PDB file of C-alpha atoms in Angstrom:
ATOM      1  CA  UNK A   1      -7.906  38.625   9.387  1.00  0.00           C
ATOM      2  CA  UNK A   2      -8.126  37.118   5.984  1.00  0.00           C
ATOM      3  CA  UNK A   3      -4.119  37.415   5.805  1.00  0.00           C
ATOM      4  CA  UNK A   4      -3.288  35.876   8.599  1.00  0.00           C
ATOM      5  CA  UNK A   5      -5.876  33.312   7.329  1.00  0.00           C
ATOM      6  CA  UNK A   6      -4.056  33.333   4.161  1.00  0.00           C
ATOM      7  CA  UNK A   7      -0.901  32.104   5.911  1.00  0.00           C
ATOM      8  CA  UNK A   8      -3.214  28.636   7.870  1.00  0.00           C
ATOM      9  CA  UNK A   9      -4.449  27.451   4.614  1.00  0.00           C
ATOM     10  CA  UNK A  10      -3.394  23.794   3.903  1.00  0.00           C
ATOM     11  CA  UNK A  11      -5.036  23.275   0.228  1.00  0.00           C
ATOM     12  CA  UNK A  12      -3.069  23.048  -2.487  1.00  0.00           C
ATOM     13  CA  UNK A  13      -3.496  26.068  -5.192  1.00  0.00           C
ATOM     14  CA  UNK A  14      -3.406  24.338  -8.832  1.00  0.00           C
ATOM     15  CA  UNK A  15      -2.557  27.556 -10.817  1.00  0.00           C
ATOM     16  CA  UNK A  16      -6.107  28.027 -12.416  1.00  0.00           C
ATOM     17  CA  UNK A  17      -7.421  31.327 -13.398  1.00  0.00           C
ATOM     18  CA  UNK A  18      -9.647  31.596 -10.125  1.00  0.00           C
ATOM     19  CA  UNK A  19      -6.913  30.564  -7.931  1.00  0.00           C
ATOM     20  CA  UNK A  20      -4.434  33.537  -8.721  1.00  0.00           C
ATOM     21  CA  UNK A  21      -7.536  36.153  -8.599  1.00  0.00           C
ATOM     22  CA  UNK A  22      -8.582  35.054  -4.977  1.00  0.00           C
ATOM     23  CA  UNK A  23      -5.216  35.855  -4.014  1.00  0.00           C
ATOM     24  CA  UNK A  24      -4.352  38.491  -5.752  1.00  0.00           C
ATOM     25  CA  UNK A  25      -8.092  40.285  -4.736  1.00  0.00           C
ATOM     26  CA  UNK A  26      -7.443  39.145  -1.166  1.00  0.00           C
ATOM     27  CA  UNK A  27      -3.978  40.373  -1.179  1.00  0.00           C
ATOM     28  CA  UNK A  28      -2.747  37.168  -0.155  1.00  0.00           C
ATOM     29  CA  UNK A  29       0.684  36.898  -1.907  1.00  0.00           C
ATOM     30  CA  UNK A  30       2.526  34.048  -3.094  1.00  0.00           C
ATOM     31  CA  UNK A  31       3.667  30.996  -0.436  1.00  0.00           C
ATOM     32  CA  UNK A  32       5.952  29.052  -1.072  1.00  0.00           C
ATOM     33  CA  UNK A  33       6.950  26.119   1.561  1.00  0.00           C
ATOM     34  CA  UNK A  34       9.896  24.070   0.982  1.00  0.00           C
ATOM     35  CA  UNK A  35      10.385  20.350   1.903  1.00  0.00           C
ATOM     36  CA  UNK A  36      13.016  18.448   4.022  1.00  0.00           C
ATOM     37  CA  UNK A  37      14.305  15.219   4.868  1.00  0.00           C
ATOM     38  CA  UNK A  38      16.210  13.723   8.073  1.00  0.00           C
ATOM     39  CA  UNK A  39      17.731  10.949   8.671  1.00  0.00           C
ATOM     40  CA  UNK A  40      19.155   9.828  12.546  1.00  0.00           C
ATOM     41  CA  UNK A  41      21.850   7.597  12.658  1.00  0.00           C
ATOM     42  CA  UNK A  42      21.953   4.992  15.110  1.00  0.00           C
ATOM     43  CA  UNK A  43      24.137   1.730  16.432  1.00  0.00           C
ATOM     44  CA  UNK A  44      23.069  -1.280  17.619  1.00  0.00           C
ATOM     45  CA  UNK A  45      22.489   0.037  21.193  1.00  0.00           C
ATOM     46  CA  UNK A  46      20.365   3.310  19.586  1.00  0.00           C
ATOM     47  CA  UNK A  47      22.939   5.539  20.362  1.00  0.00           C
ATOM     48  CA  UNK A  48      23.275   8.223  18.001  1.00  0.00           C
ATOM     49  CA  UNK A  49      25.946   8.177  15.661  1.00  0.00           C
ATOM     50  CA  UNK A  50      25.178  11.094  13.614  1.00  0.00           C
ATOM     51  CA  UNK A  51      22.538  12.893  11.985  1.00  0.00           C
ATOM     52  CA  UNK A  52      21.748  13.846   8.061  1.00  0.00           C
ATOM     53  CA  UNK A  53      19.447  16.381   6.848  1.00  0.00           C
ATOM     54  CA  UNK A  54      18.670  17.768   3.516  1.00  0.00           C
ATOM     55  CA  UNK A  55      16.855  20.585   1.452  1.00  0.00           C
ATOM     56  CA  UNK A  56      14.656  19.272  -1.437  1.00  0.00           C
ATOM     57  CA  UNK A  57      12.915  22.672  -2.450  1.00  0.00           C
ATOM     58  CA  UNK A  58       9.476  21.984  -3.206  1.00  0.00           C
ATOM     59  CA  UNK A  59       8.232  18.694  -2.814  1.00  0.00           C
ATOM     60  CA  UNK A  60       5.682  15.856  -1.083  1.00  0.00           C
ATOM     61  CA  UNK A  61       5.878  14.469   1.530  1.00  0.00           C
ATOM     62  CA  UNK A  62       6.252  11.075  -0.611  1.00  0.00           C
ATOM     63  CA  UNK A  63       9.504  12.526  -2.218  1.00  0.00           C
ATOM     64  CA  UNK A  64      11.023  14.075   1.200  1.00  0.00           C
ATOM     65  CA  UNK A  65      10.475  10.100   2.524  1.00  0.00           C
ATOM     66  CA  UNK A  66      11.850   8.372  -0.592  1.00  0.00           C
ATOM     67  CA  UNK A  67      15.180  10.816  -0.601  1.00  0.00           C
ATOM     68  CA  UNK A  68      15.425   9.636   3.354  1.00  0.00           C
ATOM     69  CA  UNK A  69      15.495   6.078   2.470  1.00  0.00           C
ATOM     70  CA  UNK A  70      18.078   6.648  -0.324  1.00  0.00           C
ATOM     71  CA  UNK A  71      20.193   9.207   1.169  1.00  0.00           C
ATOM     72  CA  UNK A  72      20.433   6.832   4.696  1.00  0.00           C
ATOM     73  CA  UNK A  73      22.015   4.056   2.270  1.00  0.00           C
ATOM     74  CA  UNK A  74      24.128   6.163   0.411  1.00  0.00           C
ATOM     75  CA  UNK A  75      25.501   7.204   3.888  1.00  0.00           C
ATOM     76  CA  UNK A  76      25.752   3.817   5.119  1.00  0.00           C
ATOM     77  CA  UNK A  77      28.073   2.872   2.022  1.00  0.00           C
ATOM     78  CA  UNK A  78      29.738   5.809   2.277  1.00  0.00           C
ATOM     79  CA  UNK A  79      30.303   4.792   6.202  1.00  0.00           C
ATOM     80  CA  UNK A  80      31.165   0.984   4.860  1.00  0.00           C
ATOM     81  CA  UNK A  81      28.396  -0.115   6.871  1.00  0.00           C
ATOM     82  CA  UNK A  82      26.969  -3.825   5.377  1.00  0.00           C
ATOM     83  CA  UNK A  83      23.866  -4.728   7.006  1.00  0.00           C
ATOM     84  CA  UNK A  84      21.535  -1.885   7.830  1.00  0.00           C
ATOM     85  CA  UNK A  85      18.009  -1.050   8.844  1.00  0.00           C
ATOM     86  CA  UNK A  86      15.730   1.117   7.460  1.00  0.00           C
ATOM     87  CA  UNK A  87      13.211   2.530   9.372  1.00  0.00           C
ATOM     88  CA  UNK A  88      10.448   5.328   8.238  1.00  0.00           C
ATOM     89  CA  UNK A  89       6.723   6.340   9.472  1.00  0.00           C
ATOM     90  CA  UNK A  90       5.890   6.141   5.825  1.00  0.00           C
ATOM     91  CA  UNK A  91       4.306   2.760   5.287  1.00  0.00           C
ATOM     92  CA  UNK A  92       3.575   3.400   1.713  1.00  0.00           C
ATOM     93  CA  UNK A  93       7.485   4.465   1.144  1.00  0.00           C
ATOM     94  CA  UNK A  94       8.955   0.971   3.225  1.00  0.00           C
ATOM     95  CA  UNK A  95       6.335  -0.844   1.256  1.00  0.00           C
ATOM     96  CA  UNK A  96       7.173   0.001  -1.933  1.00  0.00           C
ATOM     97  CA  UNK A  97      10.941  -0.149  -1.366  1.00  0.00           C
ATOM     98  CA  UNK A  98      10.667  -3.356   0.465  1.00  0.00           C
ATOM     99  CA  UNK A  99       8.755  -4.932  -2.755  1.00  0.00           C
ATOM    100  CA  UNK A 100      11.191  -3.331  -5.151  1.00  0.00           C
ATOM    101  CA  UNK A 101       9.088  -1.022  -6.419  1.00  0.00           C
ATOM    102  CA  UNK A 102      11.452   2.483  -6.383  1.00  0.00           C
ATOM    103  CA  UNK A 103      10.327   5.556  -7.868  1.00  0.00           C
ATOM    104  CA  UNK A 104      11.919   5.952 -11.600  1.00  0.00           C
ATOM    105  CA  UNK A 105      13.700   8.777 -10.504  1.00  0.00           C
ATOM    106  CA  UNK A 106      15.918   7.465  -8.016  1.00  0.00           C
ATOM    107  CA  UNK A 107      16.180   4.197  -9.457  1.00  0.00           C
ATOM    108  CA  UNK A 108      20.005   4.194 -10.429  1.00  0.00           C
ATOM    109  CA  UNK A 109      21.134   6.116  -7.284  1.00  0.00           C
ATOM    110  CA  UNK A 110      19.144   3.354  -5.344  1.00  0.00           C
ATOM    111  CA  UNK A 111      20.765   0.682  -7.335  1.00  0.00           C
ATOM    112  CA  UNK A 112      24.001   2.056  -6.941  1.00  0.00           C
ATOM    113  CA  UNK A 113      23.973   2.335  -3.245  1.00  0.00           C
ATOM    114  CA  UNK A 114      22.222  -1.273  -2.412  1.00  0.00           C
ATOM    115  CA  UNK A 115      24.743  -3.028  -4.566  1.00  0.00           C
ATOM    116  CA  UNK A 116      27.109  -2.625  -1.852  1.00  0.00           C
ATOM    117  CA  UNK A 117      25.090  -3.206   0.934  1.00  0.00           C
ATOM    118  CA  UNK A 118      24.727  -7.060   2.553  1.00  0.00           C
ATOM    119  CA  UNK A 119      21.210  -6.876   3.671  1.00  0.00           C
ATOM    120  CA  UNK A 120      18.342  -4.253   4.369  1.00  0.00           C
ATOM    121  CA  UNK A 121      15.517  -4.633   6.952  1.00  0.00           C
ATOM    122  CA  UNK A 122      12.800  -2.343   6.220  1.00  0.00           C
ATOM    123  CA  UNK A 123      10.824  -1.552   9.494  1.00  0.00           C
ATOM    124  CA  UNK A 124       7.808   1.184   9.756  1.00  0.00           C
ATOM    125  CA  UNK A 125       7.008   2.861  12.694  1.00  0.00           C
ATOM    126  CA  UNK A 126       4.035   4.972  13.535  1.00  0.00           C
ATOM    127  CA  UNK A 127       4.892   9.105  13.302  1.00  0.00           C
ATOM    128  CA  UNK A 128       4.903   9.606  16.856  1.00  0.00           C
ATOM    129  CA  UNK A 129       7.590   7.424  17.403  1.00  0.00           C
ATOM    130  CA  UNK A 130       9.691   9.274  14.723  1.00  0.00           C
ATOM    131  CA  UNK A 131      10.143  12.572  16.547  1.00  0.00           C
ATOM    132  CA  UNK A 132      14.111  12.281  16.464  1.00  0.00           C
ATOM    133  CA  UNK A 133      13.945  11.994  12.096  1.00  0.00           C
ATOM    134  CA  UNK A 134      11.306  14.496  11.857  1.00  0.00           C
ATOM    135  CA  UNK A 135      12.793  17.419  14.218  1.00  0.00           C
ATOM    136  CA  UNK A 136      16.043  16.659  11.456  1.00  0.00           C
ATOM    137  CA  UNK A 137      13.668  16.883   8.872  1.00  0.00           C
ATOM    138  CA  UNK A 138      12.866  20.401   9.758  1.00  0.00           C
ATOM    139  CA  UNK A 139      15.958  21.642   9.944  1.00  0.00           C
ATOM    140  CA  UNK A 140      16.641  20.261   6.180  1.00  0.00           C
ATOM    141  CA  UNK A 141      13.495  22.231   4.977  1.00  0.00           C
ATOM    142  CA  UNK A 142      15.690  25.421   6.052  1.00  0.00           C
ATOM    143  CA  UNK A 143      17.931  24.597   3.664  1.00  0.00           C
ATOM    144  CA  UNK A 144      18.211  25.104  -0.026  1.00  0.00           C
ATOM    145  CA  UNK A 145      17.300  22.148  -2.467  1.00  0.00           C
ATOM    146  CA  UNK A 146      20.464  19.866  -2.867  1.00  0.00           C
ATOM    147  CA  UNK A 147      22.063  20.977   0.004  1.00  0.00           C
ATOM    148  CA  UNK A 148      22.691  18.602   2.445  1.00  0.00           C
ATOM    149  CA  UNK A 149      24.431  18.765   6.029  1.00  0.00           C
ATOM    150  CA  UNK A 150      26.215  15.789   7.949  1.00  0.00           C
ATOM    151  CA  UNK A 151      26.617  16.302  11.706  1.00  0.00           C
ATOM    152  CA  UNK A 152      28.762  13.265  12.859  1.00  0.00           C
ATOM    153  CA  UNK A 153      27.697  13.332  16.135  1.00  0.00           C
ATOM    154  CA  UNK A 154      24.340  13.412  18.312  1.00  0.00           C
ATOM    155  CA  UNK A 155      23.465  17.200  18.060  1.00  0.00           C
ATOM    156  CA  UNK A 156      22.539  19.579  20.521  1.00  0.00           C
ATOM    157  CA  UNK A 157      19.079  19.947  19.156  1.00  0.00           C
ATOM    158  CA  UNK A 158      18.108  16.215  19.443  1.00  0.00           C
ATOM    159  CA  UNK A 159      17.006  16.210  22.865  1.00  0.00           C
ATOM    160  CA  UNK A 160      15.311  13.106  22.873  1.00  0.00           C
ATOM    161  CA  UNK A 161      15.399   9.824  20.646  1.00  0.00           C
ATOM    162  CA  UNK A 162      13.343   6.878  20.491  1.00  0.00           C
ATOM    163  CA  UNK A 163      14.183   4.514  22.761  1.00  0.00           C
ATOM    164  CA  UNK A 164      13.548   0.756  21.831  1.00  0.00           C
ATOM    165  CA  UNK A 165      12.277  -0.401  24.989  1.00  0.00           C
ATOM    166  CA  UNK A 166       9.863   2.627  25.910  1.00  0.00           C
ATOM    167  CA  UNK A 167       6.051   2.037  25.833  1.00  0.00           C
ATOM    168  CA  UNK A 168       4.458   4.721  22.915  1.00  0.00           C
ATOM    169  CA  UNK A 169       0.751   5.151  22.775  1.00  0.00           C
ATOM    170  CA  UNK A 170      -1.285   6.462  20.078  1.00  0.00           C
ATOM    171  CA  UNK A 171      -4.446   7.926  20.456  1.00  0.00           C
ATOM    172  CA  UNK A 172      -7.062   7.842  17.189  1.00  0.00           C
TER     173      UNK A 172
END
């Protein structure tokens, strides 16, 4: 019971003296969960154009958002697209990006890949209406950090996509 309990835990474990004895007398073992990003590719018309999903290692879920953003643009130049959209359920990640404020360590790459691109429109929307980018995002946290797969296509495994003119509801 207190293994499998083990395995539910959501806290974080800070590496303190009392941390690694709990475990260790509970027989816990070490976890270790890694962190993805996904990004869907769509048209004008939301048809999918492709789909990009990456392995950061250990991370936030800050980080996994911010490496979305960038990696989407440095697709779209690589694609020689001009005008895009960005569009994430993080609304501090679209906030700061929108405002210019880009974490330090993605500054250049940013810079790099916006210096070719026309315009951006940054647009948030609420998680439940991200379930196409987050079922990519999973599949990126299977692999390793830096690794990165491109399927140019709408995959198999995206069953459904948002659509822009469907009703969502969200229940607090």
């Amino acid at each position: 019971m207190v293994l499998e309990g083990g395995y539910r835990m959501k806290s974080n474990k800070w590496n303190q003296n009392y941390d690694l004895q709990i475990i260790n007398f509970f027989n816990l073992g070490a976890r270790h969960s890694t962190t993805g990003f996904g990004v869907v590719v769509r048209d004008h018309t939301s048809q999918v154009l492709g789909v990009l999903s990456g392995g950061i290692g250990i991370g936030t879920n800050y980080i996994a958002e911010v490496y979305g953003v960038v990696c989407a643009a440095e697709l779209a130049v690589e694609w020689g697209t001009k005008n895009i959209v960005l569009c994430s359920d993080s609304k501090t990640v679209i906030g700061d990006f929108s405002q210019g404020k880009v974490p330090w360590f993605i500054h250049m790459i940013w810079r790099k890949a916006t210096s070719k691109i026309v315009s951006i429109i940054y647009m948030h929307s609420f998680r439940e209406t991200n379930f196409s980018a987050d079922s990519v995002a999973k599949r990126g946290s299977t692999l390793a950090a830096g690794e990165r797969q491109i399927i140019m296509e709408r995959p198999s495994f995206l069953t459904r996509i948002e659509l822009p003119e469907m009703a969502y509801y969200r229940f607090c």
